[in-house]
Amino acid sequence: MFKIINTMSLNVGAHLKAVRQMYSLSQRELAKRAGVTNGLISLIEQNRVSPSVSSLKKVLDGIPMGLADFFTLDLAGKPQVFFPRDELADIGSAQVELRLVGGRLAKRNMSILHERYAPGADTGEEMLTHAGEEGGVVVRGAIELSVGGDTRVLGPGDAFYFVSSLPHRFRNIGREECELVSASSPPTF
Amino acid sequence: MFKIINTMSLNVGAHLKAVRQMYSLSQRELAKRAGVTNGLISLIEQNRVSPSVSSLKKVLDGIPMGLADFFTLDLAGKPQVFFPRDELADIGSAQVELRLVGGRLAKRNMSILHERYAPGADTGEEMLTHAGEEGGVVVRGAIELSVGGDTRVLGPGDAFYFVSSLPHRFRNIGREECELVSASSPPTF
DNA sequence: TCATGGTGTTGATTATTTTAAACACTCTTG
DNA sequence: CAAGAGTGTTTAAAATAATCAACACCATGA
């Protein structure tokens, strides 16, 4: 006699199975690493039981994967990993091209941006200030960066990292386009 | 007779208590919203039981908070200082050049890396797995990226973003050097 | 002083998870 | 075909989680 535990959209079983298979582990192999029985893993994957947190942690330790990552992973369909150039969301303006990596991802820790500044382009009259941190690397051309009163010109290979609550501004004062890759955490976009 | 469930660094009880108090809820109030008994919440907070995932979900729904957020919750970001340009620490190998942005910063939310892969270079035989998320943009050349069983070749302007606990590997299968900028959160380096 | 209503805790019972061992199935090999 | 090693599944017993109802404590106020 079966009982299917349905906890709404919480499908720990299918989720665990998918993760286990991504690591090419059999139920018995994972059970051995995790210090539980293979039967338990079978029952969990069929959603015939809802594992205790401590059990689930033991199981995930055998993979290994943390609880946070486990519950962060997207259930419905595989999360998008690869983002072709054309699929990067363009959130920039006429003069500044900002391409956001992973715009479709519901949840993430960071914004990653591929930025292009036309000659003379900048991030605006007002200095920017917002929560979190940001950093990046200049790939091509040169950019003038002001942060908290300090101003520098960065060229290819140069990098930056600062607390975003300091007033900051980017300006391309050169004659050629400037290209850089940046990241912010928590996500700005 | 007491038994304290040893959950290593997994302290669901204290964690739940902290969250509940942030929302100014009593055990009974939360229990009512969550559809469980106040006694259960008491036992969980004392780590006298390790709740089943379904129970914990019910409890968190009463707050409301998702499982992922619950297990992710840890800290708050810390303000940092401006990062000078000449201080990219090289942490790579002979074939892979990894330049870390902000290597001196004691505490930060992200690692930002400027990476260069020589033709034929890769991240090693073993697939990489670690906590957190990572993403990046390819700037020059091409790189083969495998994540959780999926493999793609990415060229200039193409990007990626994934949960780092999925097994992953980078390989430059092309004839020219590949350059990319990546970020991970929390910091890998 | 003694209610009243709030808090978190506890013991005994019920319900569920977890184990241990066996079962069924698919391969490969002799 | 039979034996062996691999896979996932199942059942009955043991261990643990969750409930229900009572308990103890601390306020406030009649």
GROMACS .gro file of C-alpha atoms (C1' of nucleotides) in nm:
model
  438
    1MET     CA    1   0.000   0.000   0.000
    2PHE     CA    2   0.149   0.320  -0.123
    3LYS     CA    3   0.137   0.667   0.002
    4ILE     CA    4   0.268   0.946  -0.209
    5ILE     CA    5   0.373   1.239  -0.004
    6ASN     CA    6   0.292   1.542  -0.203
    7THR     CA    7   0.444   1.851  -0.062
    8MET     CA    8   0.327   2.093  -0.321
    9SER     CA    9   0.608   2.196  -0.546
   10LEU     CA   10   0.863   2.043  -0.312
   11ASN     CA   11   0.993   1.745  -0.501
   12VAL     CA   12   1.292   1.636  -0.302
   13GLY     CA   13   1.286   1.290  -0.458
   14ALA     CA   14   1.315   1.385  -0.822
   15HIS     CA   15   1.560   1.650  -0.724
   16LEU     CA   16   1.787   1.413  -0.539
   17LYS     CA   17   1.768   1.161  -0.818
   18ALA     CA   18   1.865   1.420  -1.076
   19VAL     CA   19   2.156   1.539  -0.867
   20ARG     CA   20   2.274   1.187  -0.793
   21GLN     CA   21   2.270   1.100  -1.160
   22MET     CA   22   2.459   1.414  -1.252
   23TYR     CA   23   2.738   1.276  -1.037
   24SER     CA   24   2.701   0.930  -1.191
   25LEU     CA   25   2.643   0.761  -0.857
   26SER     CA   26   2.426   0.455  -0.797
   27GLN     CA   27   2.191   0.450  -0.500
   28ARG     CA   28   2.417   0.199  -0.326
   29GLU     CA   29   2.732   0.396  -0.398
   30LEU     CA   30   2.583   0.714  -0.265
   31ALA     CA   31   2.440   0.532   0.035
   32LYS     CA   32   2.781   0.397   0.121
   33ARG     CA   33   2.943   0.739   0.102
   34ALA     CA   34   2.664   0.900   0.298
   35GLY     CA   35   2.641   0.636   0.567
   36VAL     CA   36   2.276   0.550   0.507
   37THR     CA   37   2.105   0.252   0.350
   38ASN     CA   38   2.036   0.224  -0.020
   39GLY     CA   39   1.672   0.156   0.063
   40LEU     CA   40   1.636   0.496   0.220
   41ILE     CA   41   1.764   0.666  -0.091
   42SER     CA   42   1.521   0.468  -0.298
   43LEU     CA   43   1.229   0.570  -0.075
   44ILE     CA   44   1.333   0.934  -0.077
   45GLU     CA   45   1.366   0.941  -0.454
   46GLN     CA   46   1.016   0.798  -0.489
   47ASN     CA   47   0.883   1.059  -0.246
   48ARG     CA   48   0.753   0.776  -0.028
   49VAL     CA   49   0.913   0.951   0.270
   50SER     CA   50   1.014   1.306   0.347
   51PRO     CA   51   1.364   1.272   0.486
   52SER     CA   52   1.464   1.441   0.807
   53VAL     CA   53   1.698   1.732   0.758
   54SER     CA   54   1.977   1.539   0.924
   55SER     CA   55   1.928   1.245   0.689
   56LEU     CA   56   1.915   1.464   0.384
   57LYS     CA   57   2.231   1.636   0.499
   58LYS     CA   58   2.407   1.302   0.540
   59VAL     CA   59   2.301   1.202   0.192
   60LEU     CA   60   2.412   1.530   0.036
   61ASP     CA   61   2.743   1.512   0.219
   62GLY     CA   62   2.807   1.196   0.023
   63ILE     CA   63   2.778   1.377  -0.308
   64PRO     CA   64   2.902   1.627  -0.179
   65MET     CA   65   2.659   1.916  -0.192
   66GLY     CA   66   2.529   2.157   0.070
   67LEU     CA   67   2.165   2.193   0.169
   68ALA     CA   68   2.153   2.551   0.044
   69ASP     CA   69   2.277   2.452  -0.300
   70PHE     CA   70   2.038   2.161  -0.308
   71PHE     CA   71   1.737   2.379  -0.246
   72THR     CA   72   1.869   2.654  -0.468
   73LEU     CA   73   1.898   2.430  -0.770
   74ASP     CA   74   1.605   2.476  -0.998
   75LEU     CA   75   1.363   2.185  -1.007
   76ALA     CA   76   1.155   2.261  -1.309
   77GLY     CA   77   1.387   2.189  -1.591
   78LYS     CA   78   1.757   2.232  -1.590
   79PRO     CA   79   1.876   2.578  -1.505
   80GLN     CA   80   2.036   2.753  -1.795
   81VAL     CA   81   2.413   2.728  -1.780
   82PHE     CA   82   2.529   2.853  -2.117
   83PHE     CA   83   2.441   3.198  -2.242
   84PRO     CA   84   2.523   3.267  -2.606
   85ARG     CA   85   2.614   3.625  -2.679
   86ASP     CA   86   2.280   3.697  -2.839
   87GLU     CA   87   2.087   3.581  -2.533
   88LEU     CA   88   2.249   3.822  -2.293
   89ALA     CA   89   1.988   4.074  -2.192
   90ASP     CA   90   2.085   4.422  -2.306
   91ILE     CA   91   2.008   4.667  -2.031
   92GLY     CA   92   2.228   4.951  -2.144
   93SER     CA   93   2.170   5.282  -2.316
   94ALA     CA   94   2.263   5.426  -2.651
   95GLN     CA   95   2.623   5.482  -2.559
   96VAL     CA   96   2.679   5.216  -2.298
   97GLU     CA   97   2.608   4.857  -2.384
   98LEU     CA   98   2.540   4.643  -2.078
   99ARG     CA   99   2.488   4.273  -2.133
  100LEU     CA  100   2.363   4.084  -1.830
  101VAL     CA  101   2.467   3.721  -1.781
  102GLY     CA  102   2.189   3.498  -1.655
  103GLY     CA  103   1.910   3.748  -1.673
  104ARG     CA  104   1.660   3.466  -1.679
  105LEU     CA  105   1.782   3.307  -1.359
  106ALA     CA  106   1.532   3.358  -1.087
  107LYS     CA  107   1.785   3.352  -0.808
  108ARG     CA  108   2.149   3.426  -0.800
  109ASN     CA  109   2.416   3.579  -0.582
  110MET     CA  110   2.568   3.802  -0.845
  111SER     CA  111   2.508   4.015  -1.149
  112ILE     CA  112   2.769   3.960  -1.415
  113LEU     CA  113   2.784   4.221  -1.690
  114HIS     CA  114   2.964   4.248  -2.020
  115GLU     CA  115   2.999   4.624  -2.067
  116ARG     CA  116   3.099   4.836  -2.367
  117TYR     CA  117   3.149   5.209  -2.343
  118ALA     CA  118   3.153   5.413  -2.660
  119PRO     CA  119   3.411   5.695  -2.670
  120GLY     CA  120   3.284   5.969  -2.441
  121ALA     CA  121   3.020   5.750  -2.280
  122ASP     CA  122   2.968   5.744  -1.903
  123THR     CA  123   2.735   5.615  -1.634
  124GLY     CA  124   2.571   5.954  -1.598
  125GLU     CA  125   2.600   6.284  -1.428
  126GLU     CA  126   2.511   6.156  -1.082
  127MET     CA  127   2.751   5.937  -0.894
  128LEU     CA  128   2.614   5.588  -0.839
  129THR     CA  129   2.565   5.450  -0.491
  130HIS     CA  130   2.396   5.125  -0.401
  131ALA     CA  131   2.430   4.833  -0.163
  132GLY     CA  132   2.681   4.551  -0.205
  133GLU     CA  133   3.016   4.514  -0.376
  134GLU     CA  134   3.133   4.525  -0.733
  135GLY     CA  135   3.445   4.448  -0.924
  136GLY     CA  136   3.569   4.375  -1.273
  137VAL     CA  137   3.845   4.358  -1.528
  138VAL     CA  138   3.909   4.586  -1.824
  139VAL     CA  139   3.948   4.384  -2.139
  140ARG     CA  140   4.000   4.640  -2.413
  141GLY     CA  141   4.044   5.015  -2.434
  142ALA     CA  142   4.061   5.237  -2.129
  143ILE     CA  143   3.815   5.369  -1.873
  144GLU     CA  144   3.827   5.636  -1.607
  145LEU     CA  145   3.688   5.514  -1.279
  146SER     CA  146   3.611   5.735  -0.982
  147VAL     CA  147   3.538   5.579  -0.645
  148GLY     CA  148   3.491   5.770  -0.324
  149GLY     CA  149   3.696   6.066  -0.446
  150ASP     CA  150   3.973   5.865  -0.608
  151THR     CA  151   4.003   5.863  -0.982
  152ARG     CA  152   4.210   5.628  -1.196
  153VAL     CA  153   4.236   5.533  -1.559
  154LEU     CA  154   4.236   5.159  -1.612
  155GLY     CA  155   4.362   4.981  -1.922
  156PRO     CA  156   4.349   4.624  -2.050
  157GLY     CA  157   4.418   4.377  -1.769
  158ASP     CA  158   4.360   4.632  -1.497
  159ALA     CA  159   4.089   4.561  -1.246
  160PHE     CA  160   3.878   4.713  -0.971
  161TYR     CA  161   3.686   4.603  -0.665
  162PHE     CA  162   3.500   4.832  -0.427
  163VAL     CA  163   3.204   4.871  -0.197
  164SER     CA  164   2.918   5.000  -0.404
  165SER     CA  165   2.794   5.238  -0.141
  166LEU     CA  166   3.093   5.460  -0.217
  167PRO     CA  167   2.990   5.709  -0.486
  168HIS     CA  168   3.130   5.587  -0.818
  169ARG     CA  169   3.125   5.664  -1.187
  170PHE     CA  170   3.267   5.517  -1.509
  171ARG     CA  171   3.370   5.740  -1.800
  172ASN     CA  172   3.534   5.651  -2.127
  173ILE     CA  173   3.758   5.951  -2.183
  174GLY     CA  174   3.954   5.780  -2.459
  175ARG     CA  175   3.907   5.769  -2.832
  176GLU     CA  176   3.828   5.401  -2.869
  177GLU     CA  177   3.555   5.180  -2.732
  178CYS     CA  178   3.620   5.030  -2.388
  179GLU     CA  179   3.517   4.677  -2.303
  180LEU     CA  180   3.505   4.529  -1.955
  181VAL     CA  181   3.350   4.248  -1.756
  182SER     CA  182   3.213   4.322  -1.411
  183ALA     CA  183   3.027   4.151  -1.130
  184SER     CA  184   2.821   4.277  -0.838
  185SER     CA  185   2.702   4.100  -0.529
  186PRO     CA  186   2.425   4.109  -0.432
  187PRO     CA  187   2.288   4.143  -0.785
  188THR     CA  188   2.225   4.497  -0.899
  189PHE     CA  189   2.007   4.382  -1.188
  190MET     CA  190   1.647   1.188   2.922
  191PHE     CA  191   1.790   1.428   2.669
  192LYS     CA  192   1.957   1.357   2.348
  193ILE     CA  193   2.122   1.633   2.157
  194ILE     CA  194   2.129   1.560   1.791
  195ASN     CA  195   2.472   1.642   1.671
  196THR     CA  196   2.435   1.821   1.346
  197MET     CA  197   2.791   1.941   1.312
  198SER     CA  198   2.772   2.287   1.170
  199LEU     CA  199   2.407   2.227   1.095
  200ASN     CA  200   2.223   2.412   1.365
  201VAL     CA  201   1.868   2.419   1.240
  202GLY     CA  202   1.733   2.495   1.585
  203ALA     CA  203   1.924   2.812   1.660
  204HIS     CA  204   1.877   2.916   1.303
  205LEU     CA  205   1.502   2.875   1.314
  206LYS     CA  206   1.482   3.053   1.645
  207ALA     CA  207   1.679   3.349   1.512
  208VAL     CA  208   1.461   3.373   1.205
  209ARG     CA  209   1.140   3.339   1.402
  210GLN     CA  210   1.248   3.615   1.637
  211MET     CA  211   1.345   3.841   1.349
  212TYR     CA  212   0.981   3.825   1.251
  213SER     CA  213   0.865   3.874   1.611
  214LEU     CA  214   0.662   3.556   1.616
  215SER     CA  215   0.601   3.338   1.920
  216GLN     CA  216   0.632   2.962   1.887
  217ARG     CA  217   0.254   2.930   1.913
  218GLU     CA  218   0.189   3.205   1.660
  219LEU     CA  219   0.426   3.051   1.409
  220ALA     CA  220   0.286   2.706   1.479
  221LYS     CA  221  -0.063   2.828   1.402
  222ARG     CA  222   0.040   2.985   1.074
  223ALA     CA  223   0.244   2.682   0.976
  224GLY     CA  224  -0.014   2.424   1.072
  225VAL     CA  225   0.207   2.239   1.319
  226THR     CA  226   0.209   2.221   1.697
  227ASN     CA  227   0.396   2.465   1.914
  228GLY     CA  228   0.566   2.170   2.082
  229LEU     CA  229   0.727   2.070   1.758
  230ILE     CA  230   0.875   2.412   1.712
  231SER     CA  231   1.007   2.400   2.064
  232LEU     CA  232   1.171   2.064   2.002
  233ILE     CA  233   1.323   2.177   1.673
  234GLU     CA  234   1.465   2.493   1.828
  235GLN     CA  235   1.628   2.289   2.100
  236ASN     CA  236   1.773   2.052   1.840
  237ARG     CA  237   1.598   1.768   2.017
  238VAL     CA  238   1.465   1.651   1.681
  239SER     CA  239   1.580   1.694   1.325
  240PRO     CA  240   1.265   1.794   1.141
  241SER     CA  241   1.164   1.622   0.822
  242VAL     CA  242   1.203   1.838   0.517
  243SER     CA  243   0.827   1.855   0.477
  244SER     CA  244   0.783   1.972   0.837
  245LEU     CA  245   1.052   2.232   0.806
  246LYS     CA  246   0.896   2.354   0.486
  247LYS     CA  247   0.559   2.386   0.657
  248VAL     CA  248   0.718   2.584   0.938
  249LEU     CA  249   0.906   2.815   0.703
  250ASP     CA  250   0.595   2.869   0.494
  251GLY     CA  251   0.444   3.024   0.805
  252ILE     CA  252   0.713   3.289   0.825
  253PRO     CA  253   0.724   3.293   0.518
  254MET     CA  254   1.067   3.188   0.393
  255GLY     CA  255   1.191   2.933   0.142
  256LEU     CA  256   1.415   2.639   0.224
  257ALA     CA  257   1.695   2.773   0.005
  258ASP     CA  258   1.694   3.107   0.182
  259PHE     CA  259   1.684   2.936   0.518
  260PHE     CA  260   1.994   2.731   0.447
  261THR     CA  261   2.167   3.015   0.267
  262LEU     CA  262   2.110   3.269   0.541
  263ASP     CA  263   2.432   3.327   0.718
  264LEU     CA  264   2.569   3.672   0.715
  265ALA     CA  265   2.555   4.021   0.594
  266GLY     CA  266   2.799   4.168   0.351
  267LYS     CA  267   3.079   4.390   0.478
  268PRO     CA  268   3.194   4.718   0.335
  269GLN     CA  269   3.545   4.718   0.187
  270VAL     CA  270   3.802   4.953   0.044
  271PHE     CA  271   3.901   5.065  -0.303
  272PHE     CA  272   4.109   4.814  -0.494
  273PRO     CA  273   4.434   4.930  -0.663
  274ARG     CA  274   4.514   4.813  -1.012
  275ASP     CA  275   4.855   4.646  -0.975
  276GLU     CA  276   4.754   4.388  -0.723
  277LEU     CA  277   4.614   4.102  -0.919
  278ALA     CA  278   4.755   3.794  -0.749
  279ASP     CA  279   4.854   3.522  -0.993
  280ILE     CA  280   4.722   3.195  -0.860
  281GLY     CA  281   4.735   2.995  -1.181
  282SER     CA  282   4.960   2.724  -1.316
  283ALA     CA  283   5.196   2.701  -1.610
  284GLN     CA  284   4.922   2.666  -1.864
  285VAL     CA  285   4.639   2.848  -1.697
  286GLU     CA  286   4.689   3.203  -1.582
  287LEU     CA  287   4.449   3.306  -1.307
  288ARG     CA  288   4.461   3.663  -1.187
  289LEU     CA  289   4.257   3.729  -0.879
  290VAL     CA  290   4.092   4.069  -0.832
  291GLY     CA  291   4.091   4.184  -0.472
  292GLY     CA  292   4.326   3.923  -0.338
  293ARG     CA  293   4.417   4.141  -0.046
  294LEU     CA  294   4.069   4.200   0.074
  295ALA     CA  295   4.003   4.011   0.392
  296LYS     CA  296   3.637   3.974   0.334
  297ARG     CA  297   3.435   3.994   0.020
  298ASN     CA  298   3.132   3.843  -0.143
  299MET     CA  299   3.297   3.737  -0.467
  300SER     CA  300   3.613   3.617  -0.633
  301ILE     CA  301   3.672   3.787  -0.964
  302LEU     CA  302   3.927   3.622  -1.190
  303HIS     CA  303   4.096   3.719  -1.513
  304GLU     CA  304   4.174   3.383  -1.670
  305ARG     CA  305   4.391   3.284  -1.965
  306TYR     CA  306   4.403   2.929  -2.097
  307ALA     CA  307   4.686   2.824  -2.326
  308PRO     CA  308   4.588   2.596  -2.617
  309GLY     CA  309   4.519   2.251  -2.471
  310ALA     CA  310   4.506   2.377  -2.114
  311ASP     CA  311   4.230   2.266  -1.878
  312THR     CA  312   4.125   2.276  -1.515
  313GLY     CA  313   4.243   1.920  -1.458
  314GLU     CA  314   4.138   1.561  -1.492
  315GLU     CA  315   3.894   1.571  -1.203
  316MET     CA  316   3.571   1.761  -1.235
  317LEU     CA  317   3.555   2.057  -0.999
  318THR     CA  318   3.284   2.080  -0.736
  319HIS     CA  319   3.255   2.341  -0.465
  320ALA     CA  320   2.994   2.551  -0.290
  321GLY     CA  321   2.837   2.863  -0.434
  322GLU     CA  322   2.774   2.998  -0.782
  323GLU     CA  323   2.997   3.109  -1.063
  324GLY     CA  324   2.962   3.281  -1.395
  325GLY     CA  325   3.162   3.468  -1.652
  326VAL     CA  326   3.208   3.598  -2.003
  327VAL     CA  327   3.447   3.476  -2.272
  328VAL     CA  328   3.649   3.765  -2.409
  329ARG     CA  329   3.881   3.607  -2.666
  330GLY     CA  330   3.933   3.263  -2.816
  331ALA     CA  331   3.707   2.967  -2.734
  332ILE     CA  332   3.662   2.735  -2.437
  333GLU     CA  333   3.482   2.407  -2.386
  334LEU     CA  334   3.277   2.408  -2.067
  335SER     CA  335   3.114   2.099  -1.914
  336VAL     CA  336   2.859   2.140  -1.635
  337GLY     CA  337   2.660   1.859  -1.481
  338GLY     CA  338   2.685   1.644  -1.791
  339ASP     CA  339   2.625   1.921  -2.044
  340THR     CA  340   2.908   2.037  -2.266
  341ARG     CA  341   2.928   2.348  -2.483
  342VAL     CA  342   3.192   2.546  -2.662
  343LEU     CA  343   3.176   2.918  -2.587
  344GLY     CA  344   3.328   3.192  -2.798
  345PRO     CA  345   3.386   3.566  -2.755
  346GLY     CA  346   3.085   3.735  -2.596
  347ASP     CA  347   2.931   3.407  -2.484
  348ALA     CA  348   2.873   3.361  -2.113
  349PHE     CA  349   2.792   3.106  -1.844
  350TYR     CA  350   2.638   3.094  -1.497
  351PHE     CA  351   2.586   2.786  -1.281
  352VAL     CA  352   2.575   2.641  -0.931
  353SER     CA  353   2.930   2.538  -0.853
  354SER     CA  354   2.842   2.217  -0.677
  355LEU     CA  355   2.759   2.069  -1.017
  356PRO     CA  356   3.071   1.895  -1.149
  357HIS     CA  357   3.237   2.124  -1.401
  358ARG     CA  358   3.550   2.159  -1.612
  359PHE     CA  359   3.705   2.410  -1.851
  360ARG     CA  360   3.916   2.299  -2.147
  361ASN     CA  361   4.073   2.502  -2.422
  362ILE     CA  362   4.034   2.265  -2.717
  363GLY     CA  363   4.118   2.537  -2.968
  364ARG     CA  364   4.443   2.649  -3.123
  365GLU     CA  365   4.463   2.996  -2.974
  366GLU     CA  366   4.476   3.125  -2.621
  367CYS     CA  367   4.140   3.177  -2.453
  368GLU     CA  368   4.074   3.473  -2.225
  369LEU     CA  369   3.778   3.512  -1.996
  370VAL     CA  370   3.662   3.696  -1.688
  371SER     CA  371   3.472   3.508  -1.422
  372ALA     CA  372   3.323   3.562  -1.079
  373SER     CA  373   3.224   3.325  -0.799
  374SER     CA  374   3.014   3.388  -0.495
  375PRO     CA  375   3.098   3.309  -0.224
  376PRO     CA  376   3.467   3.356  -0.311
  377THR     CA  377   3.653   3.045  -0.418
  378PHE     CA  378   3.990   3.207  -0.357
  379DT     C1'  379  -0.398   3.707   4.625
  380DC     C1'  380  -0.565   3.506   4.263
  381DA     C1'  381  -0.705   3.514   3.800
  382DT     C1'  382  -0.586   3.572   3.306
  383DG     C1'  383  -0.322   3.534   2.911
  384DG     C1'  384   0.125   3.520   2.747
  385DT     C1'  385   0.558   3.258   2.697
  386DG     C1'  386   0.850   2.800   2.626
  387DT     C1'  387   0.885   2.302   2.792
  388DT     C1'  388   0.770   1.823   2.871
  389DG     C1'  389   0.573   1.300   2.885
  390DA     C1'  390   0.303   0.969   2.674
  391DT     C1'  391   0.106   0.840   2.253
  392DT     C1'  392   0.075   0.821   1.763
  393DA     C1'  393   0.272   0.867   1.316
  394DT     C1'  394   0.662   0.864   1.032
  395DT     C1'  395   1.121   0.774   0.903
  396DT     C1'  396   1.512   0.449   0.873
  397DT     C1'  397   1.716   0.012   0.883
  398DA     C1'  398   1.823  -0.463   0.751
  399DA     C1'  399   1.745  -0.808   0.459
  400DA     C1'  400   1.529  -1.001   0.090
  401DC     C1'  401   1.326  -0.949  -0.383
  402DA     C1'  402   1.312  -0.858  -0.884
  403DC     C1'  403   1.523  -0.711  -1.277
  404DT     C1'  404   1.907  -0.641  -1.630
  405DC     C1'  405   2.340  -0.716  -1.775
  406DT     C1'  406   2.773  -0.986  -1.870
  407DT     C1'  407   3.032  -1.419  -1.867
  408DG     C1'  408   3.128  -1.913  -1.862
  409DC     C1'  409   2.111  -2.174  -1.924
  410DA     C1'  410   2.322  -2.065  -1.488
  411DA     C1'  411   2.613  -1.777  -1.195
  412DG     C1'  412   2.755  -1.345  -1.064
  413DA     C1'  413   2.750  -0.850  -1.010
  414DG     C1'  414   2.521  -0.460  -1.103
  415DT     C1'  415   2.091  -0.189  -1.072
  416DG     C1'  416   1.641  -0.010  -0.806
  417DT     C1'  417   1.246  -0.181  -0.504
  418DT     C1'  418   0.998  -0.367  -0.114
  419DT     C1'  419   0.857  -0.541   0.361
  420DA     C1'  420   0.871  -0.584   0.874
  421DA     C1'  421   1.102  -0.423   1.267
  422DA     C1'  422   1.350  -0.061   1.509
  423DA     C1'  423   1.441   0.420   1.570
  424DT     C1'  424   1.292   0.875   1.548
  425DA     C1'  425   0.973   1.265   1.460
  426DA     C1'  426   0.526   1.489   1.558
  427DT     C1'  427   0.103   1.539   1.825
  428DC     C1'  428  -0.187   1.622   2.218
  429DA     C1'  429  -0.246   1.774   2.647
  430DA     C1'  430  -0.061   1.906   3.054
  431DC     C1'  431   0.292   2.172   3.316
  432DA     C1'  432   0.581   2.562   3.483
  433DC     C1'  433   0.701   3.013   3.451
  434DC     C1'  434   0.637   3.527   3.409
  435DA     C1'  435   0.388   3.915   3.346
  436DT     C1'  436  -0.030   4.229   3.410
  437DG     C1'  437  -0.427   4.377   3.654
  438DA     C1'  438  -0.873   4.310   3.931
   0.00000   0.00000   0.00000
